[in-house]
Tab-separated table of C-alpha atoms in Angstrom:
chain	number	residue	atom	x	y	z
M	1	MET	CA	-19.569	-8.400	6.070
M	2	ALA	CA	-19.772	-4.705	5.279
M	3	GLN	CA	-21.995	-4.962	2.213
M	4	THR	CA	-24.544	-7.459	1.068
M	5	LEU	CA	-24.312	-8.643	-2.507
M	6	SER	CA	-27.246	-10.094	-4.384
M	7	PRO	CA	-26.511	-13.398	-6.134
M	8	GLY	CA	-25.189	-12.906	-9.652
M	9	LEU	CA	-23.997	-9.322	-9.165
M	10	THR	CA	-20.504	-7.930	-9.605
M	11	VAL	CA	-18.039	-7.462	-6.751
M	12	ARG	CA	-15.775	-4.435	-7.127
M	13	ILE	CA	-12.232	-4.337	-5.695
M	14	LEU	CA	-9.730	-1.488	-5.402
M	15	SER	CA	-6.031	-2.318	-4.977
M	16	ILE	CA	-3.245	0.244	-4.467
M	17	ASP	CA	0.495	-0.477	-4.611
M	18	GLY	CA	3.147	0.717	-2.219
M	19	GLY	CA	5.549	3.469	-3.278
M	20	GLY	CA	6.073	6.148	-0.626
M	21	ILE	CA	5.691	9.711	-1.884
M	22	ARG	CA	4.618	8.284	-5.237
M	23	GLY	CA	1.241	7.681	-3.576
M	24	ILE	CA	0.402	11.010	-5.185
M	25	LEU	CA	-0.262	9.106	-8.431
M	26	PRO	CA	-3.041	6.751	-7.205
M	27	ALA	CA	-4.490	9.494	-5.003
M	28	ARG	CA	-4.919	11.787	-8.009
M	29	LEU	CA	-6.372	8.938	-10.080
M	30	LEU	CA	-8.953	8.316	-7.359
M	31	GLN	CA	-9.641	12.034	-7.214
M	32	GLU	CA	-10.481	11.935	-10.920
M	33	ILE	CA	-12.668	8.844	-10.455
M	34	GLU	CA	-14.537	10.625	-7.657
M	35	ARG	CA	-15.012	13.653	-9.919
M	36	ARG	CA	-16.388	11.592	-12.788
M	37	THR	CA	-18.691	9.451	-10.661
M	38	ALA	CA	-19.654	12.192	-8.154
M	39	LYS	CA	-19.203	9.608	-5.392
M	40	PRO	CA	-16.593	9.016	-2.677
M	41	ALA	CA	-14.182	6.286	-3.731
M	42	ALA	CA	-14.984	4.122	-0.715
M	43	GLU	CA	-18.629	3.910	-1.807
M	44	LEU	CA	-17.646	2.596	-5.235
M	45	PHE	CA	-15.973	-0.592	-3.995
M	46	HIS	CA	-16.945	-3.590	-1.882
M	47	LEU	CA	-13.321	-4.181	-0.847
M	48	VAL	CA	-10.293	-1.883	-0.824
M	49	SER	CA	-6.742	-3.102	-0.314
M	50	GLY	CA	-3.454	-1.243	-0.146
M	51	THR	CA	0.143	-1.847	0.825
M	52	SER	CA	2.451	0.702	2.447
M	53	THR	CA	1.511	4.092	0.965
M	54	GLY	CA	-1.472	2.367	-0.673
M	55	GLY	CA	-2.508	1.103	2.743
M	56	ILE	CA	-2.438	4.644	4.121
M	57	ILE	CA	-4.659	5.801	1.249
M	58	CYS	CA	-7.138	2.960	1.800
M	59	CYS	CA	-7.291	3.675	5.530
M	60	GLY	CA	-8.067	7.297	4.711
M	61	LEU	CA	-10.788	6.298	2.243
M	62	VAL	CA	-12.656	4.037	4.697
M	63	LYS	CA	-12.318	6.786	7.320
M	64	GLY	CA	-14.315	8.987	4.945
M	65	MET	CA	-11.552	11.154	3.472
M	66	GLN	CA	-11.817	12.366	-0.096
M	67	ALA	CA	-9.075	11.361	-2.493
M	68	ALA	CA	-8.194	15.009	-3.155
M	69	ALA	CA	-7.393	15.500	0.527
M	70	LEU	CA	-5.170	12.424	0.501
M	71	GLY	CA	-3.304	13.642	-2.579
M	72	ASP	CA	-2.840	17.055	-0.949
M	73	LEU	CA	-1.578	15.340	2.190
M	74	TYR	CA	1.255	13.698	0.243
M	75	ALA	CA	2.070	16.867	-1.679
M	76	GLN	CA	2.069	19.111	1.402
M	77	GLN	CA	3.281	16.798	4.181
M	78	GLY	CA	5.635	14.474	2.309
M	79	ALA	CA	8.669	16.627	3.087
M	80	THR	CA	7.745	16.536	6.782
M	81	ILE	CA	7.449	12.744	6.814
M	82	PHE	CA	10.707	12.203	4.892
M	83	GLN	CA	12.871	14.670	6.792
M	84	ARG	CA	16.168	14.006	8.532
M	85	SER	CA	17.164	16.205	11.432
M	86	MET	CA	20.547	17.919	11.474
M	87	TRP	CA	21.562	15.613	14.332
M	88	GLN	CA	20.737	12.550	12.219
M	89	LYS	CA	22.779	13.895	9.319
M	90	VAL	CA	25.776	14.635	11.531
M	91	SER	CA	25.667	11.557	13.795
M	92	ASN	CA	24.759	9.003	11.123
M	93	PRO	CA	25.791	10.414	7.727
M	94	ALA	CA	26.119	7.027	6.017
M	95	GLN	CA	22.895	5.704	7.611
M	96	LEU	CA	24.613	2.553	8.801
M	97	VAL	CA	22.957	2.621	12.231
M	98	GLY	CA	19.257	3.059	12.871
M	99	ALA	CA	16.436	4.029	10.542
M	100	LYS	CA	16.811	6.913	8.121
M	101	TYR	CA	13.737	8.751	9.425
M	102	ASP	CA	12.172	9.358	12.813
M	103	PRO	CA	8.615	7.903	12.760
M	104	ALA	CA	7.244	10.664	15.004
M	105	ALA	CA	6.182	12.821	12.035
M	106	ILE	CA	4.254	10.118	10.200
M	107	GLU	CA	2.700	8.859	13.437
M	108	LYS	CA	1.488	12.385	14.251
M	109	ILE	CA	-0.057	12.774	10.797
M	110	LEU	CA	-1.735	9.358	10.958
M	111	LEU	CA	-3.228	10.241	14.339
M	112	GLU	CA	-4.551	13.511	12.921
M	113	ILE	CA	-6.250	11.950	9.897
M	114	LEU	CA	-7.357	8.579	11.312
M	115	GLY	CA	-7.901	9.384	14.979
M	116	GLU	CA	-9.019	6.549	17.216
M	117	LEU	CA	-11.050	4.638	14.623
M	118	SER	CA	-10.660	0.866	14.898
M	119	LEU	CA	-10.875	-1.762	12.173
M	120	SER	CA	-14.032	-3.131	13.800
M	121	GLU	CA	-15.712	0.254	13.232
M	122	VAL	CA	-15.202	0.072	9.459
M	123	THR	CA	-18.645	-0.990	8.259
M	124	ASN	CA	-19.351	0.363	4.768
M	125	THR	CA	-16.437	-0.992	2.733
M	126	GLU	CA	-14.183	-3.883	3.691
M	127	ILE	CA	-10.448	-3.211	3.953
M	128	LEU	CA	-7.486	-5.582	3.636
M	129	VAL	CA	-3.952	-4.366	4.436
M	130	PRO	CA	-0.811	-6.553	4.346
M	131	THR	CA	2.105	-6.340	6.738
M	132	TYR	CA	4.901	-8.659	7.837
M	133	VAL	CA	5.238	-9.612	11.488
M	134	ILE	CA	8.844	-9.920	12.662
M	135	GLU	CA	7.795	-10.734	16.234
M	136	LEU	CA	4.568	-12.471	17.168
M	137	PRO	CA	3.149	-12.329	20.705
M	138	ARG	CA	3.907	-16.045	20.883
M	139	PRO	CA	5.174	-18.722	18.475
M	140	GLU	CA	2.497	-20.093	16.151
M	141	GLY	CA	2.118	-23.291	14.173
M	142	GLN	CA	2.227	-23.080	10.375
M	143	ASP	CA	1.203	-25.375	7.553
M	144	GLY	CA	3.653	-28.247	7.217
M	145	TYR	CA	5.186	-30.830	9.507
M	146	ASP	CA	6.023	-29.496	12.979
M	147	VAL	CA	6.545	-25.932	11.689
M	148	ILE	CA	6.561	-23.274	14.401
M	149	THR	CA	7.322	-19.631	13.600
M	150	THR	CA	7.678	-16.315	15.399
M	151	ARG	CA	7.368	-14.241	12.204
M	152	THR	CA	4.858	-14.402	9.390
M	153	PRO	CA	2.839	-12.415	6.838
M	154	MET	CA	-0.239	-10.858	8.420
M	155	PHE	CA	-3.291	-9.239	6.868
M	156	PHE	CA	-5.388	-6.667	8.684
M	157	LYS	CA	-9.021	-7.505	7.866
M	158	SER	CA	-11.996	-5.364	8.843
M	159	TRP	CA	-14.475	-8.237	8.677
M	160	LYS	CA	-12.482	-10.400	11.063
M	161	ALA	CA	-12.158	-7.433	13.427
M	162	ARG	CA	-15.964	-7.389	13.548
M	163	GLY	CA	-16.115	-11.146	14.131
M	164	ALA	CA	-17.019	-12.380	10.635
M	165	GLY	CA	-15.250	-15.306	8.993
M	166	LEU	CA	-13.392	-16.404	12.116
M	167	ALA	CA	-11.763	-19.830	12.217
M	168	PRO	CA	-12.390	-22.146	15.181
M	169	GLY	CA	-10.589	-20.806	18.238
M	170	GLU	CA	-10.202	-17.268	16.873
M	171	VAL	CA	-11.731	-14.268	18.599
M	172	ARG	CA	-12.428	-10.956	16.919
M	173	GLU	CA	-10.364	-8.920	19.412
M	174	GLU	CA	-7.226	-10.581	18.053
M	175	PHE	CA	-7.863	-8.934	14.684
M	176	ASP	CA	-8.986	-5.505	15.886
M	177	PHE	CA	-6.388	-2.714	15.670
M	178	LYS	CA	-6.503	1.070	15.479
M	179	LEU	CA	-6.613	2.172	11.858
M	180	ARG	CA	-3.648	4.505	12.426
M	181	ASP	CA	-1.618	1.526	13.657
M	182	VAL	CA	-2.591	-0.439	10.554
M	183	ALA	CA	-1.297	2.407	8.385
M	184	ARG	CA	1.907	2.748	10.405
M	185	ALA	CA	2.536	-1.006	10.291
M	186	THR	CA	2.138	-1.481	6.548
M	187	SER	CA	4.389	1.505	5.771
M	188	ALA	CA	7.292	0.647	8.107
M	189	ALA	CA	9.792	0.259	5.259
M	190	PRO	CA	13.026	-1.386	6.478
M	191	THR	CA	15.970	1.054	6.773
M	192	TYR	CA	13.653	4.030	6.173
M	193	PHE	CA	11.503	3.724	9.296
M	194	PRO	CA	11.947	1.556	12.373
M	195	PRO	CA	9.602	-1.412	12.734
M	196	ALA	CA	6.251	-0.569	14.263
M	197	GLN	CA	4.862	-2.171	17.386
M	198	VAL	CA	1.084	-2.427	17.262
M	199	THR	CA	-1.344	-3.710	19.865
M	200	ASN	CA	-4.685	-5.387	19.190
M	201	ALA	CA	-7.888	-5.149	21.232
M	202	LYS	CA	-6.768	-8.214	23.181
M	203	ASN	CA	-3.662	-6.296	24.278
M	204	GLN	CA	-1.307	-8.515	22.252
M	205	LYS	CA	1.733	-6.772	20.788
M	206	PHE	CA	3.176	-7.370	17.309
M	207	GLY	CA	6.456	-6.131	15.831
M	208	VAL	CA	5.798	-5.418	12.152
M	209	ILE	CA	7.402	-4.065	8.978
M	210	ASP	CA	6.244	-2.831	5.567
M	211	GLY	CA	3.759	-5.045	3.732
M	212	GLY	CA	5.686	-4.373	0.528
M	213	VAL	CA	8.180	-7.087	1.418
M	214	LEU	CA	5.478	-9.654	0.650
M	215	ALA	CA	2.729	-7.947	-1.371
M	216	ASN	CA	3.696	-4.553	-2.749
M	217	ASN	CA	0.809	-5.033	-5.151
M	218	PRO	CA	-1.914	-6.579	-2.950
M	219	ALA	CA	-4.364	-7.212	-5.792
M	220	MET	CA	-4.163	-11.011	-5.694
M	221	CYS	CA	-4.489	-10.992	-1.889
M	222	ALA	CA	-7.617	-8.866	-2.245
M	223	LEU	CA	-9.008	-11.056	-5.015
M	224	SER	CA	-8.528	-14.188	-2.906
M	225	SER	CA	-10.308	-12.609	0.061
M	226	ALA	CA	-13.142	-11.329	-2.118
M	227	ARG	CA	-13.792	-14.871	-3.350
M	228	GLN	CA	-14.325	-15.884	0.285
M	229	LEU	CA	-16.295	-12.786	1.273
M	230	PHE	CA	-18.623	-12.767	-1.727
M	231	PRO	CA	-18.978	-16.365	-2.958
M	232	GLN	CA	-22.310	-15.508	-4.596
M	233	ALA	CA	-20.730	-12.972	-6.964
M	234	LYS	CA	-20.985	-13.860	-10.648
M	235	ARG	CA	-18.249	-11.463	-11.721
M	236	THR	CA	-15.313	-9.576	-10.178
M	237	VAL	CA	-13.959	-6.245	-11.378
M	238	LEU	CA	-10.534	-5.291	-10.046
M	239	VAL	CA	-9.166	-1.741	-10.313
M	240	SER	CA	-5.437	-1.836	-9.569
M	241	LEU	CA	-3.512	1.425	-9.194
M	242	GLY	CA	0.276	1.522	-9.436
M	243	THR	CA	2.675	4.149	-8.101
M	244	GLY	CA	4.857	4.407	-11.191
M	245	SER	CA	6.838	1.770	-13.048
M	246	LEU	CA	10.537	1.683	-12.161
M	247	GLU	CA	12.688	2.208	-15.254
M	248	ARG	CA	16.068	3.243	-13.840
M	249	ASP	CA	18.856	0.979	-15.090
M	250	ILE	CA	20.969	-1.177	-12.795
M	251	PRO	CA	24.067	-1.523	-15.010
M	252	TYR	CA	25.629	-4.957	-14.939
M	253	GLU	CA	29.180	-3.571	-14.910
M	254	GLN	CA	28.397	-1.811	-11.605
M	255	ALA	CA	26.160	-4.428	-10.000
M	256	LYS	CA	28.553	-7.332	-10.602
M	257	ASN	CA	30.895	-5.879	-7.985
M	258	TRP	CA	28.290	-4.849	-5.410
M	259	GLY	CA	28.214	-6.276	-1.924
M	260	GLU	CA	25.613	-6.088	0.844
M	261	LEU	CA	25.750	-2.316	1.335
M	262	GLN	CA	25.487	-1.454	-2.369
M	263	TRP	CA	22.594	-3.879	-2.916
M	264	LEU	CA	20.649	-2.841	0.194
M	265	HIS	CA	18.376	-0.178	-1.302
M	266	PRO	CA	18.315	-1.358	-4.940
M	267	ILE	CA	17.228	-4.835	-3.890
M	268	LEU	CA	14.223	-3.438	-2.017
M	269	SER	CA	13.091	-1.695	-5.193
M	270	VAL	CA	13.754	-4.792	-7.314
M	271	LEU	CA	11.771	-7.049	-4.974
M	272	MET	CA	8.822	-4.675	-4.685
M	273	ASP	CA	8.681	-3.847	-8.393
M	274	GLY	CA	9.074	-7.495	-9.376
M	275	ASN	CA	6.302	-8.476	-6.978
M	276	ALA	CA	3.963	-5.867	-8.429
M	277	ASP	CA	4.599	-6.992	-12.016
M	278	THR	CA	4.141	-10.661	-11.112
M	279	VAL	CA	0.789	-9.958	-9.487
M	280	CYS	CA	-0.302	-8.019	-12.587
M	281	TYR	CA	0.432	-11.109	-14.670
M	282	GLN	CA	-1.551	-13.314	-12.272
M	283	CYS	CA	-4.563	-10.997	-12.247
M	284	ASP	CA	-4.535	-10.746	-16.036
M	285	GLN	CA	-4.581	-14.539	-16.252
M	286	VAL	CA	-7.426	-14.896	-13.754
M	287	LEU	CA	-9.636	-11.912	-14.657
M	288	GLY	CA	-8.717	-10.968	-18.213
M	289	SER	CA	-10.423	-7.724	-19.239
M	290	ASP	CA	-12.013	-7.369	-15.787
M	291	HIS	CA	-8.557	-6.450	-14.451
M	292	TYR	CA	-8.060	-2.700	-14.886
M	293	ARG	CA	-4.441	-1.798	-14.199
M	294	LEU	CA	-3.474	1.890	-14.283
M	295	GLU	CA	0.286	2.480	-14.267
M	296	ILE	CA	2.816	4.805	-15.908
M	297	SER	CA	6.573	4.870	-16.425
M	298	LEU	CA	8.571	7.110	-14.098
M	299	GLY	CA	11.138	7.614	-16.857
M	300	ARG	CA	14.835	6.792	-17.099
M	301	ASN	CA	16.583	10.133	-17.551
M	302	PRO	CA	16.550	12.320	-14.393
M	303	ASN	CA	17.385	15.367	-16.541
M	304	ASP	CA	14.150	14.917	-18.473
M	305	PRO	CA	11.518	17.205	-16.833
M	306	THR	CA	8.861	14.555	-17.447
M	307	SER	CA	10.798	11.940	-15.442
M	308	VAL	CA	10.362	11.297	-11.727
M	309	ASN	CA	12.911	10.161	-9.165
M	310	GLU	CA	11.770	6.653	-8.273
M	311	ASP	CA	13.143	6.854	-4.707
M	312	PHE	CA	10.024	6.709	-2.610
M	313	ASP	CA	11.396	9.190	-0.071
M	314	ASP	CA	12.171	11.994	-2.537
M	315	ALA	CA	9.583	14.513	-1.362
M	316	SER	CA	11.503	17.518	-2.656
M	317	PRO	CA	9.336	20.292	-4.164
M	318	ASP	CA	10.761	19.521	-7.599
M	319	ASN	CA	9.965	15.800	-7.440
M	320	VAL	CA	6.495	16.407	-5.998
M	321	ALA	CA	5.808	18.812	-8.876
M	322	ARG	CA	7.005	16.145	-11.317
M	323	LEU	CA	4.664	13.603	-9.721
M	324	GLU	CA	1.745	16.005	-10.033
M	325	ARG	CA	2.533	16.564	-13.723
M	326	LEU	CA	2.885	12.828	-14.291
M	327	SER	CA	-0.479	12.177	-12.640
M	328	ARG	CA	-2.153	14.671	-14.982
M	329	ARG	CA	-0.499	12.977	-17.949
M	330	LEU	CA	-1.656	9.552	-16.781
M	331	ILE	CA	-5.229	10.812	-16.381
M	332	SER	CA	-5.120	12.264	-19.886
M	333	ASP	CA	-3.566	9.162	-21.459
M	334	ALA	CA	-6.003	6.845	-19.657
M	335	ASP	CA	-9.096	8.938	-20.373
M	336	ALA	CA	-11.046	6.218	-22.196
M	337	ARG	CA	-9.997	3.566	-19.680
M	338	LEU	CA	-11.085	5.787	-16.797
M	339	ASP	CA	-14.463	6.227	-18.462
M	340	ALA	CA	-14.786	2.448	-18.730
M	341	ILE	CA	-13.817	2.023	-15.069
M	342	CYS	CA	-16.306	4.627	-13.918
M	343	THR	CA	-19.047	2.955	-15.938
M	344	GLU	CA	-18.251	-0.341	-14.212
M	345	LEU	CA	-18.290	1.296	-10.781
M	346	VAL	CA	-21.627	3.073	-11.075
M	347	GLY	CA	-23.373	0.734	-13.492
């Protein structure tokens, strides 16, 4: 394990939702937490967990990046990541074939910020990142009667990459991946980016897609792992950061006539938003007041300057500016709650 915990003490967890360019919101919240505590965010938590854009942020934190730099990365490089070439626009205007975006830009940025660091080299704060494997190196048995699968949820775990908590027959190399590959895997949103192929230290290859399809809010996954990692803890404090609550209507009169193509992108948002809200309910039931959820509405009216386009690939200067304004509003509205969180983290 990365950190020892004396019996009876509190374990602290950070969880960050997926949401593409809307990662600006949790990044700026963490920047404010770092300012108030005068400590790097990674040092404030025993376990950090993020999905998709949240996974990228968590990978940056355990690499030693400051939250301000991560927020600036989204604000300054978002348009580069979510950019279609003229050839893509001309050859595939309706986006019916292939992914919307070339992954080369995001892969280049992930290499620049995360380098060659491996999960096994993360030693100060544990990290848990969900993804979904669409192609395993070989079929695997699952719980149940004679169940064999070639695709399954998978969780990148720093402690297993170092050889801790292994089940009989497991070897640590199977769980050790480059941190940049972890970030690429968890953010491979279907239709937006092609699936990622990542290779572990045992040279096994996995085809993977965005962790948001199973745990867009990974808080309950992190809580479950923390119970195993720190069984001696008397109390658990969970700080869960959203990427904006989706408020845009899906009018019944339109949706009742939709087919596969019309539902394709809305259903991704519905599934991810519904997952996040369900996990919030679960964490509230389990932790009560020790569950600190920070979230804000993105608004419903796109003509309202305080609203934000919920599409997680809208990295236009106008929408980025709206996200920055919304993050400042959230920090102001949650001032007392942020003080309470900071007290928990440094107390």
